[in-house]
CSV table of C-alpha atoms in Angstrom, one decimal:
chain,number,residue,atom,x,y,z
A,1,UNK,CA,-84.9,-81.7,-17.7
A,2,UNK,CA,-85.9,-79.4,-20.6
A,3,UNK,CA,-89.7,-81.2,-21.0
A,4,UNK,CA,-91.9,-83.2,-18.4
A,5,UNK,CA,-94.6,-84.9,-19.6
A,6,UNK,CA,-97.2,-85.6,-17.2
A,7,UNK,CA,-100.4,-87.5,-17.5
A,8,UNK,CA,-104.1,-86.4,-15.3
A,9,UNK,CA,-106.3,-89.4,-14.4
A,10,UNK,CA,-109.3,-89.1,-12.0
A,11,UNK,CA,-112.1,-90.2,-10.0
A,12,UNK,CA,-111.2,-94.0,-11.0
A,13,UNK,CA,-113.4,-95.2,-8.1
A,14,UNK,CA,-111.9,-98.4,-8.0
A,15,UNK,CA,-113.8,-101.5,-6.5
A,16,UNK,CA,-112.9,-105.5,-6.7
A,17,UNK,CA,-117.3,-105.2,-7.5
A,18,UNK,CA,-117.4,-103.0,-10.5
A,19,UNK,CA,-115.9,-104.6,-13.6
A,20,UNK,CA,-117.0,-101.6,-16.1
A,21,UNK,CA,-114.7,-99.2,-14.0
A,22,UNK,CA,-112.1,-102.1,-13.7
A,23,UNK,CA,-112.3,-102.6,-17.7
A,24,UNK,CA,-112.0,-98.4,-18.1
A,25,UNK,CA,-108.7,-98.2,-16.1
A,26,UNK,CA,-107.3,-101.5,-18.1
A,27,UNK,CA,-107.8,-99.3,-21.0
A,28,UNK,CA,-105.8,-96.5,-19.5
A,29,UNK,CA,-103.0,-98.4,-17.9
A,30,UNK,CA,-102.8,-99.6,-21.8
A,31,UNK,CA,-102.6,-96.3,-23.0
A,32,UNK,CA,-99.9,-94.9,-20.0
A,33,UNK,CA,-98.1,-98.2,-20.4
A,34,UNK,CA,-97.8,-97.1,-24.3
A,35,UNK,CA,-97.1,-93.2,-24.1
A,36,UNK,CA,-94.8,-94.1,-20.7
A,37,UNK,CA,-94.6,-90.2,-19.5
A,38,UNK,CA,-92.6,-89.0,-16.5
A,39,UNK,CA,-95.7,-89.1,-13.9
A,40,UNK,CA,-99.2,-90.3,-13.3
A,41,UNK,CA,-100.9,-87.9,-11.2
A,42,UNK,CA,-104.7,-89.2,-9.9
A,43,UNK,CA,-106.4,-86.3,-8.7
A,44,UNK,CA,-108.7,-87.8,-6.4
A,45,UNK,CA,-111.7,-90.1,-6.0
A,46,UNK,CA,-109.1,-92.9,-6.5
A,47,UNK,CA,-111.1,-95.5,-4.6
A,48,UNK,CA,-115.1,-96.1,-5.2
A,49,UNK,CA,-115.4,-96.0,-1.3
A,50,UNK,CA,-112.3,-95.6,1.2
A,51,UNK,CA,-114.1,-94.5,4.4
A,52,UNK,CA,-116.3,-97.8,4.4
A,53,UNK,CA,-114.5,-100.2,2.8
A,54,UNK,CA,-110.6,-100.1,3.3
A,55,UNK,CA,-110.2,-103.3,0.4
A,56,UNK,CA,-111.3,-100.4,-2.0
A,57,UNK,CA,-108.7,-98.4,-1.4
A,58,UNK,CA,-106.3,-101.4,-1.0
A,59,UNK,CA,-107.2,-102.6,-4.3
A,60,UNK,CA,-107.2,-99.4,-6.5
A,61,UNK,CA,-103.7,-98.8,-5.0
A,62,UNK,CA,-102.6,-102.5,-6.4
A,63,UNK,CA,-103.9,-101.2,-9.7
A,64,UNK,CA,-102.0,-98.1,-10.1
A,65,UNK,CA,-99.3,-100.0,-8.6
A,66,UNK,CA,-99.4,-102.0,-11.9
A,67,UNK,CA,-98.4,-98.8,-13.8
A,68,UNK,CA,-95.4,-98.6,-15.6
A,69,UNK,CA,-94.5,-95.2,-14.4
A,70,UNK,CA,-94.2,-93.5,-10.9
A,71,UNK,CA,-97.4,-92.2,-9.8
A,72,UNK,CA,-98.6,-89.1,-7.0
A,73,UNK,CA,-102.2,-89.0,-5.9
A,74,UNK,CA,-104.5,-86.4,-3.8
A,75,UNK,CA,-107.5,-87.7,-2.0
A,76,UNK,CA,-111.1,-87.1,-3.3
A,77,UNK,CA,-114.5,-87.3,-1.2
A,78,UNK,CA,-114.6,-90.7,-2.1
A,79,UNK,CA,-111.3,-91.7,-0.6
A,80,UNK,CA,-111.8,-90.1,3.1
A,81,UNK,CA,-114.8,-88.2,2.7
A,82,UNK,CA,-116.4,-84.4,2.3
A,83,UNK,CA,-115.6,-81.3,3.7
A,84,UNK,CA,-118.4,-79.3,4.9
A,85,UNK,CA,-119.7,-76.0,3.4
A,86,UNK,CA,-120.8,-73.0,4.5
A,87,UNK,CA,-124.5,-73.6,3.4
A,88,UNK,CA,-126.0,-77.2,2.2
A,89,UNK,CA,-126.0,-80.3,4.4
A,90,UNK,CA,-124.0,-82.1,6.0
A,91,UNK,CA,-121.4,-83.9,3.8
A,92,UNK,CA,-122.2,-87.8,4.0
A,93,UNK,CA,-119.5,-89.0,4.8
A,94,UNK,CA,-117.6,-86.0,6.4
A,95,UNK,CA,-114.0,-86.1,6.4
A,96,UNK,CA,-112.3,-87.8,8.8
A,97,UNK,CA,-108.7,-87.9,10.1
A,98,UNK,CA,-108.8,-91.9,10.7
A,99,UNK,CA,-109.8,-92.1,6.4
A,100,UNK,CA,-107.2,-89.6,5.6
A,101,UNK,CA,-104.7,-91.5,7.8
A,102,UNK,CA,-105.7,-94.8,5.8
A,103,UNK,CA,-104.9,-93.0,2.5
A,104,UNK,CA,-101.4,-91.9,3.4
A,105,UNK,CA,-101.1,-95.4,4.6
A,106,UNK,CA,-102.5,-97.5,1.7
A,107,UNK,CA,-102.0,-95.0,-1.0
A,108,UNK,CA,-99.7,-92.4,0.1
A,109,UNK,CA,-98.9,-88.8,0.5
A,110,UNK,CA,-102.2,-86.3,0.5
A,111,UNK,CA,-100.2,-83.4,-0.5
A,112,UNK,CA,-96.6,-83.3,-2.2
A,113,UNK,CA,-94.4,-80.5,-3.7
A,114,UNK,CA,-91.3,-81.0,-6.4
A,115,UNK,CA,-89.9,-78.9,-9.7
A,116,UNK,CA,-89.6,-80.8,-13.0
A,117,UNK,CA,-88.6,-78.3,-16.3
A,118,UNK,CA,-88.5,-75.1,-14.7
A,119,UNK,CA,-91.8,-75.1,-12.5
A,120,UNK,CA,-92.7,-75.9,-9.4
A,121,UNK,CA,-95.9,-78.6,-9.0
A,122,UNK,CA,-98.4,-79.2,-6.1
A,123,UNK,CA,-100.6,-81.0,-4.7
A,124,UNK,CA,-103.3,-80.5,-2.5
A,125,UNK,CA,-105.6,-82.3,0.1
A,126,UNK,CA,-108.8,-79.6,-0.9
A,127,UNK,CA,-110.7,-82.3,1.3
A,128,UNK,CA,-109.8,-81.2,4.8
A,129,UNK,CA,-110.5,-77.5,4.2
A,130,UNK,CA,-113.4,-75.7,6.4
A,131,UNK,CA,-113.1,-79.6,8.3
A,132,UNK,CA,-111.4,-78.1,11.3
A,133,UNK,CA,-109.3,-80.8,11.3
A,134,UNK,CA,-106.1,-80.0,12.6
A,135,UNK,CA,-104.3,-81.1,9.2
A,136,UNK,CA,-106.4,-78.4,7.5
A,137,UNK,CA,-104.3,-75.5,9.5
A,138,UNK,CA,-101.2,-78.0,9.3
A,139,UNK,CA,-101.4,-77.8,5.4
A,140,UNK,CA,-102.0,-74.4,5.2
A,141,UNK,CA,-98.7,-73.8,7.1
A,142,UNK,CA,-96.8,-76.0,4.7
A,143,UNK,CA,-98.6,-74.2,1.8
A,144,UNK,CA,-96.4,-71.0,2.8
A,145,UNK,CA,-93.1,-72.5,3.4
A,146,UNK,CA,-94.0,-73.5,0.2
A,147,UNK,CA,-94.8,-70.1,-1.3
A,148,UNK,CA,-91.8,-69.3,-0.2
A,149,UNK,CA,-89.3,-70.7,-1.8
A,150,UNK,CA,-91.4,-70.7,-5.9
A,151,UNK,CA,-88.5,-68.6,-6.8
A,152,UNK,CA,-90.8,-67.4,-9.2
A,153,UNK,CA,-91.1,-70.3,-11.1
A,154,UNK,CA,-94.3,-71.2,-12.8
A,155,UNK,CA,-96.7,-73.5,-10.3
A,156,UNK,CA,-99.2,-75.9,-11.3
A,157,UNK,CA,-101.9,-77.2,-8.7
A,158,UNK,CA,-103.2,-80.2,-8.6
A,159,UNK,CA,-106.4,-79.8,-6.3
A,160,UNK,CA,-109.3,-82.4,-6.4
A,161,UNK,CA,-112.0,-79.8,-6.5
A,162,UNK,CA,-112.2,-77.2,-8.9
A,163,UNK,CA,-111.7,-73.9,-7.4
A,164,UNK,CA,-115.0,-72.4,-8.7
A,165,UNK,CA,-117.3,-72.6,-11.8
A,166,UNK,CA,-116.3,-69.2,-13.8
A,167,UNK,CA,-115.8,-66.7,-10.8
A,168,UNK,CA,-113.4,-66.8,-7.9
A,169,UNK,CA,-116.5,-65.1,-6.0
A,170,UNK,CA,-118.8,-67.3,-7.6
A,171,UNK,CA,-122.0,-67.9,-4.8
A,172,UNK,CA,-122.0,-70.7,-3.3
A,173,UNK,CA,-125.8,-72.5,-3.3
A,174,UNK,CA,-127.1,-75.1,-1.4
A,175,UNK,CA,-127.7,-78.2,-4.5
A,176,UNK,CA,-123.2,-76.9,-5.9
A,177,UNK,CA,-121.9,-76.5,-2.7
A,178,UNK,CA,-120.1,-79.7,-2.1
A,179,UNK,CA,-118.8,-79.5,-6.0
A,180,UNK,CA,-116.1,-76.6,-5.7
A,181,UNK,CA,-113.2,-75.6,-2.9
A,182,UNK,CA,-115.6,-74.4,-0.3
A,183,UNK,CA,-115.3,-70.7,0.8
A,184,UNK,CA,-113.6,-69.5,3.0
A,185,UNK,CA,-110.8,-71.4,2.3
A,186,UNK,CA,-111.6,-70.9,-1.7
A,187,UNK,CA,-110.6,-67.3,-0.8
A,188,UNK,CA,-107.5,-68.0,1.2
A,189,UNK,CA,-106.0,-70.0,-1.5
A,190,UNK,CA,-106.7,-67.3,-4.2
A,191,UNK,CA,-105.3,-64.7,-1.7
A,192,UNK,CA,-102.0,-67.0,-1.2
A,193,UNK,CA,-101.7,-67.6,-4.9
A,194,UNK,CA,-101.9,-64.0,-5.8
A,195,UNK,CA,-98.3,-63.3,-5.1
A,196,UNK,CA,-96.6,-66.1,-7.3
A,197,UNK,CA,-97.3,-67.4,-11.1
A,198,UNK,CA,-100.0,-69.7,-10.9
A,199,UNK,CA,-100.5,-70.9,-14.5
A,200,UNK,CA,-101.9,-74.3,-13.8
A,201,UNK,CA,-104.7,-75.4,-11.7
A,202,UNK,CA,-105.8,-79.0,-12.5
A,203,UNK,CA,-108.9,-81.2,-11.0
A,204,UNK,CA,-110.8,-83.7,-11.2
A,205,UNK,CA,-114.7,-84.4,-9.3
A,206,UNK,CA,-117.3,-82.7,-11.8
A,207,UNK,CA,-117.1,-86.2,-13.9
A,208,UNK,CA,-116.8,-83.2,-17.1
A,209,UNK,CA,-113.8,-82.1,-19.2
A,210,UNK,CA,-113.5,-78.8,-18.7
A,211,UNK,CA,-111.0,-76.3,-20.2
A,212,UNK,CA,-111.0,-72.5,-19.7
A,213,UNK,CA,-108.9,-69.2,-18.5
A,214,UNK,CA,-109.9,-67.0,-16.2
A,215,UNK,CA,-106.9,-63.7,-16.3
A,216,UNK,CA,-103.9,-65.7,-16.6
A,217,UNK,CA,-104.5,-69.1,-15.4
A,218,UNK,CA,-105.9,-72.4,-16.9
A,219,UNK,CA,-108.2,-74.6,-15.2
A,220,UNK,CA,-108.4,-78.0,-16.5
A,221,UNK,CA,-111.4,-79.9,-15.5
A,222,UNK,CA,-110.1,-83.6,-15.6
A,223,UNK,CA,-112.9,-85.9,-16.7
A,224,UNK,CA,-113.6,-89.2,-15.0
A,225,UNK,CA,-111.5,-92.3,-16.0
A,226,UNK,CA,-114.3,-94.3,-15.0
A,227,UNK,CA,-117.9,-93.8,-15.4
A,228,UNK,CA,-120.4,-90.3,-16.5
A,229,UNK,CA,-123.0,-89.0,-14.6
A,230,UNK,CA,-126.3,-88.4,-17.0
A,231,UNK,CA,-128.4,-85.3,-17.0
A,232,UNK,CA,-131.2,-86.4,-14.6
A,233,UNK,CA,-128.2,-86.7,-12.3
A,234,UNK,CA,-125.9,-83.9,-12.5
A,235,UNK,CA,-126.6,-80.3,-14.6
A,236,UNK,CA,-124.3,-80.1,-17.7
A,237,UNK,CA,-121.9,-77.8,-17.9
A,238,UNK,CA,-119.1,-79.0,-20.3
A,239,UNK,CA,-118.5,-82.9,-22.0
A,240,UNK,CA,-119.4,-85.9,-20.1
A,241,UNK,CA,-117.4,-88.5,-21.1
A,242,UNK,CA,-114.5,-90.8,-19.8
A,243,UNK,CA,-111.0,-90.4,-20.4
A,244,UNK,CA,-107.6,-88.7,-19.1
A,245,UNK,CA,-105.6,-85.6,-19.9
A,246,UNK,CA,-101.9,-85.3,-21.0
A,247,UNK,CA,-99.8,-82.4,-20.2
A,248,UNK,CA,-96.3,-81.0,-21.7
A,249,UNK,CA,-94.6,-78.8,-19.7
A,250,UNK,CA,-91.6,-76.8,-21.0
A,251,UNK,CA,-89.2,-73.9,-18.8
A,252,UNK,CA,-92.0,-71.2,-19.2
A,253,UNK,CA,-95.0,-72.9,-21.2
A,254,UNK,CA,-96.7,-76.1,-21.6
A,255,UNK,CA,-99.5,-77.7,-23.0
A,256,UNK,CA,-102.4,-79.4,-22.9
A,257,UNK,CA,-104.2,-82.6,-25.0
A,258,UNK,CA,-107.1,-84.0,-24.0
A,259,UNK,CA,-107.3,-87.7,-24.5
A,260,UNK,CA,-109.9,-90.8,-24.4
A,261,UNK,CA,-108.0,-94.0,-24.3
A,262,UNK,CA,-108.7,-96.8,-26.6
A,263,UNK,CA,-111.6,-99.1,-25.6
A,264,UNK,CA,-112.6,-97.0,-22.9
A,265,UNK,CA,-116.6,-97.0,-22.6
A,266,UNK,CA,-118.9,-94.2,-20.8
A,267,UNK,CA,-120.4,-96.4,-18.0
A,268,UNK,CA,-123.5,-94.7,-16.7
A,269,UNK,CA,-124.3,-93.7,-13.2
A,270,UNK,CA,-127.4,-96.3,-12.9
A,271,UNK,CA,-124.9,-99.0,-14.0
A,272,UNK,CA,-123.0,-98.5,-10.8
A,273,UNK,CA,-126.2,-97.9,-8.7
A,274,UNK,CA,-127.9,-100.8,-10.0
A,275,UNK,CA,-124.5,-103.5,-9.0
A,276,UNK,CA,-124.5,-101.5,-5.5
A,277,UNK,CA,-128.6,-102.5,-4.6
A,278,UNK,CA,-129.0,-101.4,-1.6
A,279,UNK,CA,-125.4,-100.3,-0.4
A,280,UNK,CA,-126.4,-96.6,-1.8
């Protein structure tokens, strides 16, 4: 395969109750269903809320199933919920290995590996890190077999989580904790992907397109397919709008377009608050 064309969709935060995120992720199964690429990878936050409400993850995984191309997905906060941080609260809800269980169930795998046009792809659970969980050293494991055998191919990571804002040593503080790959596992990953050619490391969470380089690798910051999160809510730091990304990749390069599908409308935070009452 000399070209695999892959297209990014996150934080759908599918529910049966919210028709403006329903009528968003119509709009990109149109626009998937009309460029057909080789995968659809959802980088987490599929569901609105898998720990409390199993139908949510039951029914964004009949949605995607509707897709007319084969589909990978990593779990987000909102699928099994948070890992904890070295300073902040308490994640609400933590991360559990009963909700992570129910996403490999429902959904499927939380972490995955293959090579399509020269490079080697993964995804990650970035959930479970710091949990203690026993996956979280289980994963690691697996994530050096893995490093093994690159071959020194070019890797893309698929993470939900960015890894950090514009430093790898970037501090943590107590009101962004929760919004990167928590240290110290942060610093293990870096350490582990030090040795091999990481040129790719895509997310999602933020709910803002993002697009930068830091020395020789490209952090896409995958917007939300689903709804914004305004300003009284959430700092800016780069666009807040809906949509998707689309991704070439060629033996030894690819590229990247930024896309908003047809139709597709920024639903507000207080929409989704307001329909929820008192659930939040």
């Amino acid at each position: 395969m000399s070209e695999f064309r892959l297209t990014q969709i996150s934080d759908t935060h599918l529910g049966r109750r919210f028709p403006g995120l329903i009528a968003n992720f119509d709009r990109v199964s149109e626009h998937i269903d009309a460029d057909r690429p080789d995968l659809v990878v959802n980088t987490g936050d599929v569901s609105f809320d898998g720990p409390t409400s199993r139908d949510d993850v039951e029914f964004a995984k009949s949605r995607h199933d509707a897709l007319p191309v084969a589909c990978r997905y990593i779990p987000g906060n909102h699928d099994i919920g948070d890992n904890p941080t070295a300073i902040g609260p308490a994640p609400k809800p933590p991360v559990e290995e009963k909700h992570r269980q129910q996403f490999r169930d429902i959904i499927g795998e939380d972490h995955w590996s293959f090579e399509a046009a020269g490079w080697h792809f993964i995804g990650l659970n970035s959930l479970v890190m710091n949990s203690g969980l026993a996956f979280e050293a289980e994963q690691f494991d697996w994530l050096s077999r893995e490093m093994a055998r690159i071959n020194g191919r070019p890797i893309a990571l698929f993470v939900h989580k960015p890894m950090f804002l514009n430093l790898p040593d970037d501090p943590e503080t107590p009101e962004t904790s929760i919004r990167y790959v928590p240290q110290p596992a942060r610093a293990r990953l870096i350490e582990m992907f030090s040795t091999v050619d990481l040129r790719l490391i895509a997310s999602g969470h933020v709910h803002q397109r993002r697009d930068f380089t830091y020395r020789h690798t490209r952090h896409v910051w995958a917007p939300s397919a689903g709804f914004r999160i305004n300003d009284a809510r959430q700092d800016r730091i780069a666009i807040k709008e809906v949509g998707l990304v689309e991704y070439r990749f060629r033996p030894n390069s690819f590229e990247v377009r930024h896309v908003r599908a047809a139709g597709q409308v920024d639903v507000d935070i207080e929409e989704l608050l307001a329909q929820m009452g008192g659930e939040h």
